[in-house]
Tab-separated table of C-alpha atoms in Angstrom:
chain	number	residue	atom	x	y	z
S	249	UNK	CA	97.484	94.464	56.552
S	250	UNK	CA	95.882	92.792	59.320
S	251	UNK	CA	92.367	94.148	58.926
S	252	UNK	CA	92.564	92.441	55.647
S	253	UNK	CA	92.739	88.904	57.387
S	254	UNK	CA	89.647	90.496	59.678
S	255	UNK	CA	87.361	90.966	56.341
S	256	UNK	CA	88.421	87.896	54.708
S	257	UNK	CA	88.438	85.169	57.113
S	258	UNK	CA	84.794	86.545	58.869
S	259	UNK	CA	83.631	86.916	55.022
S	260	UNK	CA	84.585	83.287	54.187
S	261	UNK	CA	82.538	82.155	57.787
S	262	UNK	CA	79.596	84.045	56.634
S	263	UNK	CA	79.429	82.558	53.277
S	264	UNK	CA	80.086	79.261	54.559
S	265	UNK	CA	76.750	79.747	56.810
S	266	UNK	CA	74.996	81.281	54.327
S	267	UNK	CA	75.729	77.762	52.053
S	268	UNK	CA	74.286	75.866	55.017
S	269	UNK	CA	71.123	77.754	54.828
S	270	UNK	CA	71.131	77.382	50.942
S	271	UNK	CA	71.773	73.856	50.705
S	272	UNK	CA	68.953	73.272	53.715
S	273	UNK	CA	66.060	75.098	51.592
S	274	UNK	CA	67.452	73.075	48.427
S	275	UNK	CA	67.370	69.710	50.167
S	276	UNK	CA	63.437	70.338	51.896
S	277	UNK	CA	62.615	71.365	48.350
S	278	UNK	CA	59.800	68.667	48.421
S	279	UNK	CA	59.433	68.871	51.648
S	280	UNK	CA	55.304	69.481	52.082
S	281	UNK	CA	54.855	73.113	54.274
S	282	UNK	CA	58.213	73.966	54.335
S	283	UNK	CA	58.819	77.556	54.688
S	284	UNK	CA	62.117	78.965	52.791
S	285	UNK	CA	64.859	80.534	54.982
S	286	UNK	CA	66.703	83.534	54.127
S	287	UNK	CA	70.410	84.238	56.274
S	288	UNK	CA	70.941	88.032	56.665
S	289	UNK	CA	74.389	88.955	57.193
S	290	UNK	CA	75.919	92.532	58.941
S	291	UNK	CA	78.564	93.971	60.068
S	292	UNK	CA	80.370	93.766	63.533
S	293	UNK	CA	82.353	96.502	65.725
S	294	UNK	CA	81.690	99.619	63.222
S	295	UNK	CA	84.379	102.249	64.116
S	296	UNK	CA	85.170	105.708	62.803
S	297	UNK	CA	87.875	106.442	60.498
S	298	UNK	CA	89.566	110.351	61.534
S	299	UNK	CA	92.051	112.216	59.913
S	300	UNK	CA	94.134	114.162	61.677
S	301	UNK	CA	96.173	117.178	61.295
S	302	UNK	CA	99.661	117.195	59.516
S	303	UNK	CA	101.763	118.472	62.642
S	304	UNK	CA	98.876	117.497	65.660
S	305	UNK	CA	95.776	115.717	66.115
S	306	UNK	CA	93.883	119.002	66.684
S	307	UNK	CA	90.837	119.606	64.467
S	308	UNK	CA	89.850	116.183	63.536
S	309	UNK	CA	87.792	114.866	60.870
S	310	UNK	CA	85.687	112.281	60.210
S	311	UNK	CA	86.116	110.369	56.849
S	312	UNK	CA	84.089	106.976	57.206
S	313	UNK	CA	82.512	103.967	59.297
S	314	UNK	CA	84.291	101.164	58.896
S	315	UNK	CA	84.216	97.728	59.656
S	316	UNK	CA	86.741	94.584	60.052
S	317	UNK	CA	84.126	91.953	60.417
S	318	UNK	CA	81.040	90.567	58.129
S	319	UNK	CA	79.105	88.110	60.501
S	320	UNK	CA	75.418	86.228	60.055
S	321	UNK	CA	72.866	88.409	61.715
S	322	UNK	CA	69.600	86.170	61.901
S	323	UNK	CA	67.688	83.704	59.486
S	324	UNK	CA	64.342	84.785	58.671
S	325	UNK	CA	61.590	82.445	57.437
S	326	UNK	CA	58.857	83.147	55.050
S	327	UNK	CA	55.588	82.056	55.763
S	328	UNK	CA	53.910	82.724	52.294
S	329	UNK	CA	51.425	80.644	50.953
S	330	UNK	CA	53.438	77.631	49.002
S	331	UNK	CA	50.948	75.999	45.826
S	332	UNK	CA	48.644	72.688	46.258
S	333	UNK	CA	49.411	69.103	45.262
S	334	UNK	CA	46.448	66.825	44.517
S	335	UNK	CA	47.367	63.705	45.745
S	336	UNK	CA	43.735	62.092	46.598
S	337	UNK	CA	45.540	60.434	49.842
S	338	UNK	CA	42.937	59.868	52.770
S	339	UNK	CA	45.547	61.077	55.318
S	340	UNK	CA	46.860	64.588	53.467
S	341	UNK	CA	45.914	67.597	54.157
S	342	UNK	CA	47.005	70.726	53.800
S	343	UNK	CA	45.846	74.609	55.127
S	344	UNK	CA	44.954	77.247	53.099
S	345	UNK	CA	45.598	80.556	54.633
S	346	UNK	CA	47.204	81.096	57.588
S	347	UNK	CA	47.837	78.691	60.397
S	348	UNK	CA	49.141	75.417	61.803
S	349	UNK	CA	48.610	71.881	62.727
S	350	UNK	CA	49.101	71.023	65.927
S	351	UNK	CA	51.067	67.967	67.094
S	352	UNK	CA	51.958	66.327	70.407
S	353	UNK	CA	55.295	65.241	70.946
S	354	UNK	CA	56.152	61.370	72.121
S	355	UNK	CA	57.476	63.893	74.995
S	356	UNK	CA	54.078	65.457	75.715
S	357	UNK	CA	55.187	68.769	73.938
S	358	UNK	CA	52.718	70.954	71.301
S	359	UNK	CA	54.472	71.754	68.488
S	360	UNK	CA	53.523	73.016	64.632
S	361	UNK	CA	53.629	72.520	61.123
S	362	UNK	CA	52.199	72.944	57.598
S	363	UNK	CA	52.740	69.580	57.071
S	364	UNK	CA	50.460	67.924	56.695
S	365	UNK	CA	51.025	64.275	55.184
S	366	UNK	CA	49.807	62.567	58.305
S	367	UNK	CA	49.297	58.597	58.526
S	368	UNK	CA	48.085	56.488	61.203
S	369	UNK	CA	50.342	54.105	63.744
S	370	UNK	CA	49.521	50.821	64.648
S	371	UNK	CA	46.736	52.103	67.488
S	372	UNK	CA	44.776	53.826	64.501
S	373	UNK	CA	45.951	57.810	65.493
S	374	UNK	CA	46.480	60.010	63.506
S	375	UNK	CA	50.586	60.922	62.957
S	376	UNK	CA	52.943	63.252	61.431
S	377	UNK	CA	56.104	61.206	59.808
S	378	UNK	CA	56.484	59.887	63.555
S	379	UNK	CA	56.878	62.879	65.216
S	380	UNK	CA	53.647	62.535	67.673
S	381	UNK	CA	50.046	62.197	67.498
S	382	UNK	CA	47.741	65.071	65.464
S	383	UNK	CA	45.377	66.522	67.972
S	384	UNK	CA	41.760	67.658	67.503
S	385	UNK	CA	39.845	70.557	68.597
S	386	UNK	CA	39.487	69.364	72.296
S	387	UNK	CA	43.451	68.585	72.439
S	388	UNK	CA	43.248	64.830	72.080
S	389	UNK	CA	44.246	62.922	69.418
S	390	UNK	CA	42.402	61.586	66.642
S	391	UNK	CA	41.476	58.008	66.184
S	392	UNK	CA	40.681	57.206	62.558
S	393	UNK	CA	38.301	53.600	62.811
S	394	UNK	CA	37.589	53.429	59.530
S	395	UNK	CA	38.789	54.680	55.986
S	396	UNK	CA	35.590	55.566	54.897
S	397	UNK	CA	35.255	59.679	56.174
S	398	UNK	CA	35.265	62.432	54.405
S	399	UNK	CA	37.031	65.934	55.939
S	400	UNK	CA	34.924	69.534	55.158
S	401	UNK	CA	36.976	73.018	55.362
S	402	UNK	CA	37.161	73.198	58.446
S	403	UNK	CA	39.090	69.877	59.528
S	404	UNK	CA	36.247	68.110	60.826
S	405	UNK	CA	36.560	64.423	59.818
S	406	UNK	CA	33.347	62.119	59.812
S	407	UNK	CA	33.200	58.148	58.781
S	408	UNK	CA	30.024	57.029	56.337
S	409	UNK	CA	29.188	53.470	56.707
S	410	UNK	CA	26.480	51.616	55.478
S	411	UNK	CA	24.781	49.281	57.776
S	412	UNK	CA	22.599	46.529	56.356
S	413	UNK	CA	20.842	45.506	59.978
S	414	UNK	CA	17.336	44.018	59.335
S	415	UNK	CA	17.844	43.710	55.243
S	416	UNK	CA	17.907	47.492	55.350
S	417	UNK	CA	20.666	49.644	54.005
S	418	UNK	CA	21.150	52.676	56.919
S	419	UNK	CA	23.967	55.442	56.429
S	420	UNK	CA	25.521	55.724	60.304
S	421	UNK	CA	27.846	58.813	60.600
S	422	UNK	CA	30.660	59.136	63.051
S	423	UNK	CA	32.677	62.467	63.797
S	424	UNK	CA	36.386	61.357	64.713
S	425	UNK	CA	37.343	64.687	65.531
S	426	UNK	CA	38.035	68.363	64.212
S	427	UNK	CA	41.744	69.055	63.162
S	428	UNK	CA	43.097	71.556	65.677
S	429	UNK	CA	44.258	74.728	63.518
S	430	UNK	CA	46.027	77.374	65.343
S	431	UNK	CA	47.722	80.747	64.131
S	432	UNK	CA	49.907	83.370	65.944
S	433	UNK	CA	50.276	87.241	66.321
S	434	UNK	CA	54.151	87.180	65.621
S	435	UNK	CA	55.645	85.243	63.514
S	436	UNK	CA	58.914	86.565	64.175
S	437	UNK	CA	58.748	85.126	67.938
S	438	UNK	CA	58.081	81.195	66.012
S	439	UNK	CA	61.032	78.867	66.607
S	440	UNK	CA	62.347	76.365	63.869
S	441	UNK	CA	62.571	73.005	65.410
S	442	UNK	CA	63.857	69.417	63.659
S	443	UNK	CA	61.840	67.804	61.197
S	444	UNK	CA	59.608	70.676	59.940
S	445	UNK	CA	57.940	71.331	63.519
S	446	UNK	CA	57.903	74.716	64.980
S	447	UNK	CA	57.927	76.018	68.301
S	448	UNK	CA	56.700	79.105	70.232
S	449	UNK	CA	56.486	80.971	73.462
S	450	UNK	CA	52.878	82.517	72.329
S	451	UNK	CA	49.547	81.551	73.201
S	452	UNK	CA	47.988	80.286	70.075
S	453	UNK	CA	44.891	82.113	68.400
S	454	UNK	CA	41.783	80.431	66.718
S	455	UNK	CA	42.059	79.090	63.494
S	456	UNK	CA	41.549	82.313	61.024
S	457	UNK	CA	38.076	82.562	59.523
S	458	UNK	CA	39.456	82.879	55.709
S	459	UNK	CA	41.681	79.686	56.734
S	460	UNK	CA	40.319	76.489	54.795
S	461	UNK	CA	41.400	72.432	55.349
S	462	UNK	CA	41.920	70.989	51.856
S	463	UNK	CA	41.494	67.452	52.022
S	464	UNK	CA	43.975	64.935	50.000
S	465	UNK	CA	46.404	67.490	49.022
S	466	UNK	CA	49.697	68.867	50.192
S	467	UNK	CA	50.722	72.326	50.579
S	468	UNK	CA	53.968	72.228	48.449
S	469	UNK	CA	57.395	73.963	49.960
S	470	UNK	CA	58.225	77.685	48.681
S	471	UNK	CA	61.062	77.086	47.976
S	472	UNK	CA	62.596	78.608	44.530
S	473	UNK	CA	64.830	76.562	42.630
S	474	UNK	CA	66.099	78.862	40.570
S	475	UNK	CA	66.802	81.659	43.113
S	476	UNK	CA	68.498	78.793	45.425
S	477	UNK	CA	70.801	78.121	42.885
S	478	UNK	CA	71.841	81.472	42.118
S	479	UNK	CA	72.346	82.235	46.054
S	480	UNK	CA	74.649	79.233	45.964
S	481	UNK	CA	76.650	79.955	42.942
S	482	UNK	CA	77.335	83.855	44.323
S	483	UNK	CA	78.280	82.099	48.093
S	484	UNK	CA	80.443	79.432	46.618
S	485	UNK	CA	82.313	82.315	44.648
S	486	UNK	CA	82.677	84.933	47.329
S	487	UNK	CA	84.206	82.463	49.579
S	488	UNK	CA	86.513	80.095	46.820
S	489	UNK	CA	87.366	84.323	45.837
S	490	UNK	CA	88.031	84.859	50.023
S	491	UNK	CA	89.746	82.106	49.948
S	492	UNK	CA	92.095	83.332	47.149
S	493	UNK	CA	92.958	86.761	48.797
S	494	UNK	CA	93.639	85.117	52.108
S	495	UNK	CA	96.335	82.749	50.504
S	496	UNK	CA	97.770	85.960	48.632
S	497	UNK	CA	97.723	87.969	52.773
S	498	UNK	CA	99.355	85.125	53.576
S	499	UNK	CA	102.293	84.834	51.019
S	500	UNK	CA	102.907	89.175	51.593
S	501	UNK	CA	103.334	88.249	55.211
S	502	UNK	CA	105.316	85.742	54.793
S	503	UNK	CA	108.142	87.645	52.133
S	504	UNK	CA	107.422	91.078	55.105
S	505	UNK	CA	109.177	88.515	57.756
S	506	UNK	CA	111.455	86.477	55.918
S	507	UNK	CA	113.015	88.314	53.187
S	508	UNK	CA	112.151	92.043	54.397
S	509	UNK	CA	112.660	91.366	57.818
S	510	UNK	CA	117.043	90.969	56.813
S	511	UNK	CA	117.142	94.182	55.355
């Protein structure tokens, strides 16, 4: 009777977490570069089920591996390639292939993201949403001067202006700085932070050579609708159904005690 309250009550905790991680992905749908996450759940204290003999407990047999408890296990992220939005914004960009933007903390920390709908503060650097500076190749941040620049594939961004000096019209290019990509050997060792940015304990690796800046657009989340919804409908039901079963433990125990118990 009491293992029953076991399954049920860890069941309803793990569905309950499981709606958190749901309702998350849902919300960031339009989030630019987020990555979906997926809550694995498993099982806790596994112990064997024997059956002993009618008159001894000689000879023993084993019948099954049970389990009381259902708990959350880990939440995995996947990193796949989300589509392209065209947005012709200056300040978005977004990766294709693997890799990361790197960003410097108000703090002084690195961190990470896809995202990469950037703007600039009031000194003219380059931002992420106000989360800290976006840093170029040589680990500085980038000043943008002027709005006339143009970004190639790789991230490097360089001004055009016309000078007129002397009644003559002169094309003078500037290089602000080359967007710092970085990738990593296991993504399984990266570490979600707030607001899209992503830690880790590695040492970063060069920007891949099939990884590609694309200028103006944003890397859209991969997040499926769809399959989001139907992972929230089958939660919502296991645990309102949980929740059901535990009301119905609760009533048996209650008639075992009260009206059982005078017998």
């Amino acid at each position: 009777m009491y293992q029953g309250f076991y399954n049920l009550v860890s069941g309803m905790l793990t569905q309950s977490r499981n709606l958190n991680v749901v309702s998350n992905n849902m919300v960031n749908l339009q989030t630019p570069g987020y990555k979906n996450d997926t809550m694995v759940a498993t099982t806790f204290q596994e112990e064997m089920m024997n059956r002993t003999g009618r008159w001894g407990d000689d000879n023993e047999q084993e019948l099954i591996v049970n389990s009381k408890i259902v708990t959350a296990d880990r939440t995995y992220v996947d990193y796949e390639q989300g589509g392209f939005d065209p947005t012709g914004g200056i300040y978005d960009f977004a990766l294709s292939g693997r890799g990361f933007f790197c960003i410097q903390t108000d703090g002084g920390e690195i961190r990470y993201t896809r995202n990469g709908s950037f703007a600039v503060d009031s000194d003219g650097y380059l931002v992420l949403n106000d989360q800290g500076r976006v840093l170029s190749e040589n680990g500085q941040p980038i000043r943008i001067q002027s709005e006339e620049f143009a970004v190639d594939s790789k991230g490097r961004i360089v001004s055009r202006n016309v000078d007129y000096t002397n009644g003559q019209a002169q094309i003078i290019t500037e290089e602000y700085g080359t967007l710092r990509v970085v990738d990593f050997a296991d993504y399984d060792e990266l570490h979600r932070e707030d607001n899209g940015l992503i830690s880790s304990n590695q040492a970063p690796l060069q920007m891949p050579a099939d990884t590609a800046v694309v200028w103006q657009s944003l890397e859209n989340s991969n997040v499926d609708m769809v399959e989001e919804m139907t992972a929230m409908m089958s939660s919502q039901r296991a645990l309102q159904s949980a929740a059901q079963m535990l009301k119905m433990y609760d009533r048996i125990m209650e008639k075992s005690s009260v009206e059982i118990g005078r017998l």
